[in-house]
Structures are given as C-alpha cells and as structure tokens.
PDB file of C-alpha atoms and ligand atoms in Angstrom:
ATOM      1  CA  UNK A 152     182.954 -30.472  24.050  1.00 58.00           C
ATOM      2  CA  UNK A 153     180.660 -33.493  24.137  1.00 60.00           C
ATOM      3  CA  UNK A 154     176.919 -33.247  23.605  1.00 62.00           C
ATOM      4  CA  UNK A 155     174.718 -35.451  25.696  1.00 57.00           C
ATOM      5  CA  UNK A 156     173.207 -38.269  23.646  1.00 62.00           C
ATOM      6  CA  UNK A 157     169.846 -37.451  22.042  1.00 80.00           C
ATOM      7  CA  UNK A 158     169.123 -40.899  20.669  1.00 93.00           C
ATOM      8  CA  UNK A 159     168.687 -42.784  23.940  1.00 94.00           C
ATOM      9  CA  UNK A 160     166.152 -45.615  24.051  1.00 94.00           C
ATOM     10  CA  UNK A 161     165.141 -47.271  27.295  1.00 93.00           C
ATOM     11  CA  UNK A 162     164.320 -50.978  27.165  1.00 93.00           C
ATOM     12  CA  UNK A 163     161.969 -50.466  30.128  1.00 93.00           C
ATOM     13  CA  UNK A 164     158.551 -48.800  30.146  1.00 90.00           C
ATOM     14  CA  UNK A 165     157.342 -46.238  32.701  1.00 89.00           C
ATOM     15  CA  UNK A 166     156.544 -49.038  35.158  1.00 92.00           C
ATOM     16  CA  UNK A 167     160.007 -50.523  34.888  1.00 90.00           C
ATOM     17  CA  UNK A 168     158.768 -53.483  32.829  1.00 91.00           C
ATOM     18  CA  UNK A 169     160.688 -54.581  29.693  1.00 91.00           C
ATOM     19  CA  UNK A 170     159.221 -53.107  26.498  1.00 91.00           C
ATOM     20  CA  UNK A 171     157.542 -55.587  24.155  1.00 90.00           C
ATOM     21  CA  UNK A 172     160.024 -56.722  21.490  1.00 89.00           C
ATOM     22  CA  UNK A 173     157.968 -55.223  18.642  1.00 91.00           C
ATOM     23  CA  UNK A 174     157.734 -51.817  20.305  1.00 92.00           C
ATOM     24  CA  UNK A 175     161.424 -51.783  21.126  1.00 94.00           C
ATOM     25  CA  UNK A 176     162.354 -52.796  17.596  1.00 94.00           C
ATOM     26  CA  UNK A 177     160.118 -50.147  16.005  1.00 94.00           C
ATOM     27  CA  UNK A 178     161.520 -47.321  18.152  1.00 95.00           C
ATOM     28  CA  UNK A 179     165.047 -48.594  17.578  1.00 96.00           C
ATOM     29  CA  UNK A 180     164.721 -48.546  13.765  1.00 96.00           C
ATOM     30  CA  UNK A 181     163.216 -45.094  13.846  1.00 96.00           C
ATOM     31  CA  UNK A 182     165.996 -43.582  15.987  1.00 96.00           C
ATOM     32  CA  UNK A 183     168.717 -45.338  14.003  1.00 97.00           C
ATOM     33  CA  UNK A 184     167.376 -43.939  10.728  1.00 95.00           C
ATOM     34  CA  UNK A 185     166.840 -40.422  12.055  1.00 95.00           C
ATOM     35  CA  UNK A 186     169.963 -39.932  14.154  1.00 96.00           C
ATOM     36  CA  UNK A 187     172.398 -42.499  12.771  1.00 97.00           C
ATOM     37  CA  UNK A 188     172.809 -44.228  16.144  1.00 97.00           C
ATOM     38  CA  UNK A 189     170.894 -45.542  19.169  1.00 97.00           C
ATOM     39  CA  UNK A 190     172.039 -45.857  22.791  1.00 97.00           C
ATOM     40  CA  UNK A 191     170.006 -48.587  24.507  1.00 97.00           C
ATOM     41  CA  UNK A 192     169.742 -48.112  28.262  1.00 96.00           C
ATOM     42  CA  UNK A 193     167.850 -49.859  31.041  1.00 94.00           C
ATOM     43  CA  UNK A 194     168.764 -53.157  29.448  1.00 96.00           C
ATOM     44  CA  UNK A 195     167.322 -56.048  31.484  1.00 94.00           C
ATOM     45  CA  UNK A 196     169.461 -59.059  32.348  1.00 94.00           C
ATOM     46  CA  UNK A 197     167.243 -61.221  30.144  1.00 92.00           C
ATOM     47  CA  UNK A 198     168.089 -59.173  27.035  1.00 94.00           C
ATOM     48  CA  UNK A 199     169.890 -61.166  24.319  1.00 96.00           C
ATOM     49  CA  UNK A 200     172.154 -58.670  22.522  1.00 97.00           C
ATOM     50  CA  UNK A 201     173.276 -61.149  19.871  1.00 97.00           C
ATOM     51  CA  UNK A 202     169.721 -62.242  18.983  1.00 95.00           C
ATOM     52  CA  UNK A 203     168.580 -58.608  18.797  1.00 96.00           C
ATOM     53  CA  UNK A 204     171.453 -57.656  16.478  1.00 96.00           C
ATOM     54  CA  UNK A 205     170.897 -60.645  14.185  1.00 96.00           C
ATOM     55  CA  UNK A 206     167.645 -58.968  13.140  1.00 93.00           C
ATOM     56  CA  UNK A 207     169.756 -56.179  11.703  1.00 95.00           C
ATOM     57  CA  UNK A 208     171.814 -58.410   9.397  1.00 95.00           C
ATOM     58  CA  UNK A 209     174.603 -60.929   9.045  1.00 96.00           C
ATOM     59  CA  UNK A 210     177.614 -60.546  11.312  1.00 96.00           C
ATOM     60  CA  UNK A 211     180.837 -59.771   9.487  1.00 94.00           C
ATOM     61  CA  UNK A 212     184.164 -61.128  10.762  1.00 88.00           C
ATOM     62  CA  UNK A 213     186.736 -58.591  11.977  1.00 78.00           C
ATOM     63  CA  UNK A 214     190.312 -58.499  10.611  1.00 70.00           C
ATOM     64  CA  UNK A 215     191.257 -61.035  13.259  1.00 74.00           C
ATOM     65  CA  UNK A 216     188.385 -63.339  12.298  1.00 83.00           C
ATOM     66  CA  UNK A 217     185.984 -63.023  15.241  1.00 89.00           C
ATOM     67  CA  UNK A 218     182.214 -62.517  14.888  1.00 93.00           C
ATOM     68  CA  UNK A 219     181.401 -61.469  18.459  1.00 94.00           C
ATOM     69  CA  UNK A 220     184.582 -59.795  19.609  1.00 91.00           C
ATOM     70  CA  UNK A 221     185.818 -58.678  22.995  1.00 91.00           C
ATOM     71  CA  UNK A 222     187.064 -55.138  23.397  1.00 90.00           C
ATOM     72  CA  UNK A 223     189.382 -55.275  26.373  1.00 88.00           C
ATOM     73  CA  UNK A 224     192.745 -53.696  27.015  1.00 86.00           C
ATOM     74  CA  UNK A 225     195.569 -55.998  25.934  1.00 79.00           C
ATOM     75  CA  UNK A 226     198.812 -55.916  27.870  1.00 74.00           C
ATOM     76  CA  UNK A 227     201.680 -54.134  26.163  1.00 71.00           C
ATOM     77  CA  UNK A 228     199.537 -52.309  23.615  1.00 69.00           C
ATOM     78  CA  UNK A 229     199.107 -48.937  25.314  1.00 67.00           C
ATOM     79  CA  UNK A 230     201.887 -47.391  23.232  1.00 66.00           C
ATOM     80  CA  UNK A 231     200.207 -47.804  19.826  1.00 64.00           C
ATOM     81  CA  UNK A 232     196.975 -46.671  18.179  1.00 67.00           C
ATOM     82  CA  UNK A 233     194.818 -49.741  18.712  1.00 70.00           C
ATOM     83  CA  UNK A 234     191.268 -50.606  19.739  1.00 73.00           C
ATOM     84  CA  UNK A 235     192.463 -53.132  22.335  1.00 75.00           C
ATOM     85  CA  UNK A 236     194.212 -50.725  24.646  1.00 81.00           C
ATOM     86  CA  UNK A 237     193.308 -47.885  27.005  1.00 85.00           C
ATOM     87  CA  UNK A 238     194.337 -44.972  24.832  1.00 84.00           C
ATOM     88  CA  UNK A 239     192.124 -42.488  23.049  1.00 84.00           C
ATOM     89  CA  UNK A 240     191.376 -43.324  19.440  1.00 87.00           C
ATOM     90  CA  UNK A 241     191.133 -40.875  16.563  1.00 92.00           C
ATOM     91  CA  UNK A 242     187.871 -40.465  14.623  1.00 96.00           C
ATOM     92  CA  UNK A 243     187.242 -43.070  11.938  1.00 96.00           C
ATOM     93  CA  UNK A 244     184.660 -45.241  10.283  1.00 97.00           C
ATOM     94  CA  UNK A 245     185.091 -48.988  10.754  1.00 94.00           C
ATOM     95  CA  UNK A 246     186.486 -51.168   8.002  1.00 92.00           C
ATOM     96  CA  UNK A 247     187.955 -48.511   5.673  1.00 92.00           C
ATOM     97  CA  UNK A 248     190.865 -50.924   5.195  1.00 88.00           C
ATOM     98  CA  UNK A 249     188.635 -53.867   4.247  1.00 87.00           C
ATOM     99  CA  UNK A 250     188.353 -55.015   0.661  1.00 86.00           C
ATOM    100  CA  UNK A 251     184.787 -54.430  -0.491  1.00 90.00           C
ATOM    101  CA  UNK A 252     182.069 -52.801   1.593  1.00 94.00           C
ATOM    102  CA  UNK A 253     182.650 -51.622   5.134  1.00 95.00           C
ATOM    103  CA  UNK A 254     180.236 -52.990   7.762  1.00 96.00           C
ATOM    104  CA  UNK A 255     176.855 -51.281   7.592  1.00 97.00           C
ATOM    105  CA  UNK A 256     176.306 -51.189  11.333  1.00 98.00           C
ATOM    106  CA  UNK A 257     178.488 -51.478  14.399  1.00 98.00           C
ATOM    107  CA  UNK A 258     177.321 -52.502  17.842  1.00 98.00           C
ATOM    108  CA  UNK A 259     179.107 -52.323  21.179  1.00 97.00           C
ATOM    109  CA  UNK A 260     177.622 -53.477  24.426  1.00 97.00           C
ATOM    110  CA  UNK A 261     178.974 -53.282  27.896  1.00 97.00           C
ATOM    111  CA  UNK A 262     179.966 -56.277  30.010  1.00 97.00           C
ATOM    112  CA  UNK A 263     181.955 -54.292  32.605  1.00 96.00           C
ATOM    113  CA  UNK A 264     181.791 -50.493  32.655  1.00 95.00           C
ATOM    114  CA  UNK A 265     185.011 -48.701  33.516  1.00 93.00           C
ATOM    115  CA  UNK A 266     185.218 -47.074  36.913  1.00 94.00           C
ATOM    116  CA  UNK A 267     186.678 -43.591  37.019  1.00 92.00           C
ATOM    117  CA  UNK A 268     187.134 -41.197  34.153  1.00 92.00           C
ATOM    118  CA  UNK A 269     186.936 -41.903  30.441  1.00 94.00           C
ATOM    119  CA  UNK A 270     186.108 -44.900  28.299  1.00 94.00           C
ATOM    120  CA  UNK A 271     183.149 -43.309  26.514  1.00 95.00           C
ATOM    121  CA  UNK A 272     182.422 -44.282  22.926  1.00 96.00           C
ATOM    122  CA  UNK A 273     182.191 -41.044  20.967  1.00 96.00           C
ATOM    123  CA  UNK A 274     180.199 -40.483  17.775  1.00 97.00           C
ATOM    124  CA  UNK A 275     179.638 -37.766  15.194  1.00 97.00           C
ATOM    125  CA  UNK A 276     177.409 -37.570  12.139  1.00 97.00           C
ATOM    126  CA  UNK A 277     179.525 -37.580   8.957  1.00 98.00           C
ATOM    127  CA  UNK A 278     176.701 -35.836   7.055  1.00 97.00           C
ATOM    128  CA  UNK A 279     177.534 -32.737   9.045  1.00 97.00           C
ATOM    129  CA  UNK A 280     181.108 -32.795   7.757  1.00 98.00           C
ATOM    130  CA  UNK A 281     180.030 -33.362   4.170  1.00 98.00           C
ATOM    131  CA  UNK A 282     177.606 -30.428   4.443  1.00 98.00           C
ATOM    132  CA  UNK A 283     180.695 -28.163   4.400  1.00 98.00           C
ATOM    133  CA  UNK A 284     181.749 -29.505   0.992  1.00 98.00           C
ATOM    134  CA  UNK A 285     180.506 -28.358  -2.408  1.00 98.00           C
ATOM    135  CA  UNK A 286     178.970 -30.708  -4.941  1.00 98.00           C
ATOM    136  CA  UNK A 287     182.225 -30.595  -6.973  1.00 98.00           C
ATOM    137  CA  UNK A 288     184.313 -31.450  -3.937  1.00 98.00           C
ATOM    138  CA  UNK A 289     182.065 -34.380  -3.133  1.00 98.00           C
ATOM    139  CA  UNK A 290     182.417 -35.597  -6.722  1.00 98.00           C
ATOM    140  CA  UNK A 291     186.184 -35.439  -6.257  1.00 98.00           C
ATOM    141  CA  UNK A 292     185.927 -37.580  -3.100  1.00 98.00           C
ATOM    142  CA  UNK A 293     183.769 -40.037  -5.043  1.00 98.00           C
ATOM    143  CA  UNK A 294     185.931 -40.178  -8.175  1.00 97.00           C
ATOM    144  CA  UNK A 295     189.368 -40.406  -6.524  1.00 97.00           C
ATOM    145  CA  UNK A 296     190.705 -43.765  -5.387  1.00 96.00           C
ATOM    146  CA  UNK A 297     192.730 -43.480  -2.175  1.00 95.00           C
ATOM    147  CA  UNK A 298     194.976 -45.910  -0.350  1.00 92.00           C
ATOM    148  CA  UNK A 299     193.934 -46.903   3.171  1.00 92.00           C
ATOM    149  CA  UNK A 300     196.248 -48.529   5.694  1.00 83.00           C
ATOM    150  CA  UNK A 301     195.560 -50.073   9.076  1.00 74.00           C
ATOM    151  CA  UNK A 302     196.611 -49.578  12.662  1.00 70.00           C
ATOM    152  CA  UNK A 303     200.019 -50.332  14.215  1.00 66.00           C
ATOM    153  CA  UNK A 304     198.129 -52.411  16.765  1.00 65.00           C
ATOM    154  CA  UNK A 305     196.903 -54.839  14.099  1.00 64.00           C
ATOM    155  CA  UNK A 306     200.314 -54.791  12.442  1.00 65.00           C
ATOM    156  CA  UNK A 307     201.851 -56.015  15.694  1.00 69.00           C
ATOM    157  CA  UNK A 308     199.510 -58.991  15.433  1.00 70.00           C
ATOM    158  CA  UNK A 309     200.692 -59.614  11.871  1.00 72.00           C
ATOM    159  CA  UNK A 310     197.505 -58.250  10.285  1.00 67.00           C
ATOM    160  CA  UNK A 311     198.203 -55.464   7.802  1.00 70.00           C
ATOM    161  CA  UNK A 312     195.224 -55.072   5.528  1.00 67.00           C
ATOM    162  CA  UNK A 313     195.256 -52.244   3.019  1.00 81.00           C
ATOM    163  CA  UNK A 314     192.690 -51.346   0.426  1.00 89.00           C
ATOM    164  CA  UNK A 315     191.985 -48.845  -2.322  1.00 93.00           C
ATOM    165  CA  UNK A 316     188.654 -47.055  -2.319  1.00 95.00           C
ATOM    166  CA  UNK A 317     187.191 -43.608  -2.797  1.00 97.00           C
ATOM    167  CA  UNK A 318     186.097 -41.686   0.305  1.00 98.00           C
ATOM    168  CA  UNK A 319     182.511 -41.560  -0.931  1.00 98.00           C
ATOM    169  CA  UNK A 320     180.740 -44.400  -2.601  1.00 97.00           C
ATOM    170  CA  UNK A 321     177.213 -45.567  -3.256  1.00 96.00           C
ATOM    171  CA  UNK A 322     175.779 -49.022  -2.786  1.00 96.00           C
ATOM    172  CA  UNK A 323     172.221 -49.711  -3.976  1.00 95.00           C
ATOM    173  CA  UNK A 324     171.414 -46.018  -3.699  1.00 95.00           C
ATOM    174  CA  UNK A 325     172.840 -45.696  -0.162  1.00 95.00           C
ATOM    175  CA  UNK A 326     175.813 -43.371   0.364  1.00 97.00           C
ATOM    176  CA  UNK A 327     178.946 -44.682   2.099  1.00 98.00           C
ATOM    177  CA  UNK A 328     181.482 -42.432   3.819  1.00 98.00           C
ATOM    178  CA  UNK A 329     184.909 -43.797   4.704  1.00 98.00           C
ATOM    179  CA  UNK A 330     187.024 -41.803   7.120  1.00 97.00           C
ATOM    180  CA  UNK A 331     190.337 -42.373   8.843  1.00 96.00           C
ATOM    181  CA  UNK A 332     192.273 -39.661  10.617  1.00 94.00           C
ATOM    182  CA  UNK A 333     195.538 -41.612  10.551  1.00 91.00           C
ATOM    183  CA  UNK A 334     195.345 -44.170   7.764  1.00 91.00           C
ATOM    184  CA  UNK A 335     193.898 -42.404   4.727  1.00 93.00           C
ATOM    185  CA  UNK A 336     196.926 -41.689   2.554  1.00 90.00           C
ATOM    186  CA  UNK A 337     196.197 -38.142   1.391  1.00 92.00           C
ATOM    187  CA  UNK A 338     198.067 -37.511  -1.864  1.00 92.00           C
ATOM    188  CA  UNK A 339     200.279 -34.423  -2.067  1.00 93.00           C
ATOM    189  CA  UNK A 340     198.174 -31.437  -3.129  1.00 96.00           C
ATOM    190  CA  UNK A 341     194.756 -33.041  -2.544  1.00 97.00           C
ATOM    191  CA  UNK A 342     193.328 -30.126  -0.577  1.00 97.00           C
ATOM    192  CA  UNK A 343     189.807 -31.551  -0.524  1.00 98.00           C
ATOM    193  CA  UNK A 344     190.814 -34.790   1.170  1.00 97.00           C
ATOM    194  CA  UNK A 345     193.111 -32.914   3.557  1.00 97.00           C
ATOM    195  CA  UNK A 346     190.280 -30.557   4.539  1.00 98.00           C
ATOM    196  CA  UNK A 347     187.864 -33.475   4.977  1.00 98.00           C
ATOM    197  CA  UNK A 348     190.154 -35.027   7.584  1.00 97.00           C
ATOM    198  CA  UNK A 349     191.059 -31.736   9.252  1.00 97.00           C
ATOM    199  CA  UNK A 350     187.515 -30.347   9.418  1.00 98.00           C
ATOM    200  CA  UNK A 351     186.179 -33.761  10.379  1.00 98.00           C
ATOM    201  CA  UNK A 352     188.472 -33.782  13.381  1.00 97.00           C
ATOM    202  CA  UNK A 353     187.621 -30.220  14.395  1.00 98.00           C
ATOM    203  CA  UNK A 354     183.874 -30.825  14.159  1.00 98.00           C
ATOM    204  CA  UNK A 355     184.197 -34.169  15.920  1.00 97.00           C
ATOM    205  CA  UNK A 356     186.124 -32.576  18.797  1.00 97.00           C
ATOM    206  CA  UNK A 357     183.598 -29.752  19.142  1.00 97.00           C
ATOM    207  CA  UNK A 358     180.308 -31.578  18.693  1.00 96.00           C
ATOM    208  CA  UNK A 359     180.658 -35.328  19.285  1.00 96.00           C
ATOM    209  CA  UNK A 360     178.234 -37.362  21.338  1.00 95.00           C
ATOM    210  CA  UNK A 361     179.765 -39.287  24.242  1.00 95.00           C
ATOM    211  CA  UNK A 362     178.188 -42.576  25.302  1.00 95.00           C
ATOM    212  CA  UNK A 363     178.979 -43.545  28.878  1.00 95.00           C
ATOM    213  CA  UNK A 364     178.158 -47.182  29.610  1.00 96.00           C
ATOM    214  CA  UNK A 365     176.202 -48.875  32.335  1.00 96.00           C
ATOM    215  CA  UNK A 366     176.328 -52.678  32.424  1.00 97.00           C
ATOM    216  CA  UNK A 367     174.426 -54.187  29.411  1.00 97.00           C
ATOM    217  CA  UNK A 368     173.996 -50.821  27.676  1.00 97.00           C
ATOM    218  CA  UNK A 369     174.400 -51.086  23.938  1.00 98.00           C
ATOM    219  CA  UNK A 370     175.208 -48.557  21.247  1.00 98.00           C
ATOM    220  CA  UNK A 371     174.469 -49.311  17.603  1.00 98.00           C
ATOM    221  CA  UNK A 372     175.284 -46.986  14.735  1.00 98.00           C
ATOM    222  CA  UNK A 373     175.175 -46.622  10.981  1.00 98.00           C
ATOM    223  CA  UNK A 374     178.822 -47.045  10.022  1.00 98.00           C
ATOM    224  CA  UNK A 375     178.217 -45.703   6.501  1.00 98.00           C
ATOM    225  CA  UNK A 376     177.290 -42.348   8.022  1.00 98.00           C
ATOM    226  CA  UNK A 377     178.743 -41.937  11.539  1.00 98.00           C
ATOM    227  CA  UNK A 378     182.345 -41.448  12.689  1.00 98.00           C
ATOM    228  CA  UNK A 379     183.348 -42.995  15.982  1.00 97.00           C
ATOM    229  CA  UNK A 380     186.183 -42.851  18.443  1.00 96.00           C
ATOM    230  CA  UNK A 381     186.891 -43.431  22.121  1.00 94.00           C
ATOM    231  CA  UNK A 382     188.049 -41.473  25.126  1.00 93.00           C
ATOM    232  CA  UNK A 383     191.087 -42.788  26.984  1.00 91.00           C
ATOM    233  CA  UNK A 384     190.476 -44.578  30.297  1.00 91.00           C
ATOM    234  CA  UNK A 385     192.403 -46.061  33.206  1.00 91.00           C
ATOM    235  CA  UNK A 386     190.398 -49.023  34.459  1.00 91.00           C
ATOM    236  CA  UNK A 387     191.823 -52.244  32.934  1.00 90.00           C
ATOM    237  CA  UNK A 388     188.596 -54.135  33.669  1.00 92.00           C
ATOM    238  CA  UNK A 389     186.556 -52.200  31.064  1.00 92.00           C
ATOM    239  CA  UNK A 390     185.030 -54.855  28.835  1.00 95.00           C
ATOM    240  CA  UNK A 391     182.793 -54.386  25.819  1.00 95.00           C
ATOM    241  CA  UNK A 392     181.501 -56.813  23.214  1.00 95.00           C
ATOM    242  CA  UNK A 393     181.607 -55.807  19.594  1.00 95.00           C
ATOM    243  CA  UNK A 394     179.822 -56.914  16.445  1.00 96.00           C
ATOM    244  CA  UNK A 395     180.149 -55.719  12.836  1.00 96.00           C
ATOM    245  CA  UNK A 396     176.972 -56.118  10.811  1.00 97.00           C
ATOM    246  CA  UNK A 397     177.216 -56.480   7.043  1.00 95.00           C
ATOM    247  CA  UNK A 398     175.119 -54.553   4.514  1.00 88.00           C
TER     248      UNK A 398
HETATM  249 FE1  FE2 B  94     186.595 -48.512  15.422  1.00 88.66          FE
END
C-alpha cells in the first residue's frame, strides 16, 4: 500500500505568490537531506526546472546520451521492461549498470500528467531495507563484486551496458546503495544478496511513497539512498522530463 508523500514542498506561499528563490532552495535542501526526496508542487509557469536543477550539480548523460531526456511511451515497447513504455517498473536505483558512480540525484518533472489511473513515480528509502541487515551482512554487500546487466528495452536499442560493482560502496564518506530487482546477477548461494532483493521488494510494495503528478510538478531524490519505480498507466500522452545529476 502506498503512503502519501511527506516531503511535499509548495513553490507558492500562503497568498499564492511564488516563494523567493532563496527560501525555496533552503527548504528544498532540508527536505532532500532529511527524507531523501522532495515533491515540488504548486509550480508556477515561470519556474525554470533546468536552471533550478543545475544548482544541484552537473547533468550526467543517460545510456542513450541525452542530458534532459523525455520519458514518454514509445510504440512497440510495452512488452519489455523499459522506462519508455506504459508498464510498471520494478524497484531499482538508477545507473547500477553504469561504469563508475551512479548519478547522485534524479529529477523528473511533468509536462503532461496522465489522465486516468496509474503513472505515479514510486519511491522507498533504501536505509530502511539496510536496517534489516547486520553489520557483517553489510560488509559482505560492500566486499562482494556483483555483475549488473541492463534492461531488454535498452538492448532493443542496441545499448547493453554491464558493470561490476558491489551493492554498497562509499564515495568521499557518503554511502551508495545500488539495487536492481531484475538485473543484479545474484550468485548461487549468496543468501544475503538474495534477501536484499526479496526484502527490498516486499518493503517497497508495502511502504512506498507514490507521487502523482500535476503539470510542472517535480520530484527530486537522492539516488544513492532511495529506490524508485513506477506504476503502470494507460494514457499514452503522459510526458515527463528527466535529468540525472552527477555527484
Ligand atoms: Fe529508473
């Protein structure tokens, strides 16, 4: 069952006027640090999503090379696990299949909200999965190098990145969690990794946050901490923009 979002930030003050940039930025940083994500609502037409996000860091190209990507259903892709279709996705962190560091933050904002059911971006705090693991188990996830694949959807476009990384890593004192329900190759007998994926999915299903979009709404999250996914939808006009922000 989905929880209602508790990290919602309105861009408008009590009088319906846009918040001053400094105030908005301060509240945004605070919520992002505390909760791992922020859902910006009441976004005025004058709001520049790209300029706002540039304050957070450099944009990182996706596997297909775009910096500000479009997330829209592609024709003929509904039968595979792929971001550019209308199906549900399984919980993951972004960029587990990249060489090097995964993007630090992810941002999605809404151009055209879907009508009808579904299409929510769903999120869950990976710290709450790791809390079920002992110190020794976490060391195992840090000291074991796993193979990570990529989606059939990208493969159909001729992009098949794979990488080798541990599940847990540290970069300049900051922990990184990588998670993929489908594309972490769990070695035979690795009960810890198996349980991470299985429990992660159970907890995600029970306790995720579901972000339903209005036009211009934006959700930004810490991709080194949060898992994300998506509910299936029908409306082919759903259109989001997406940016990956480097460490
Ligand atoms: Fe994703």
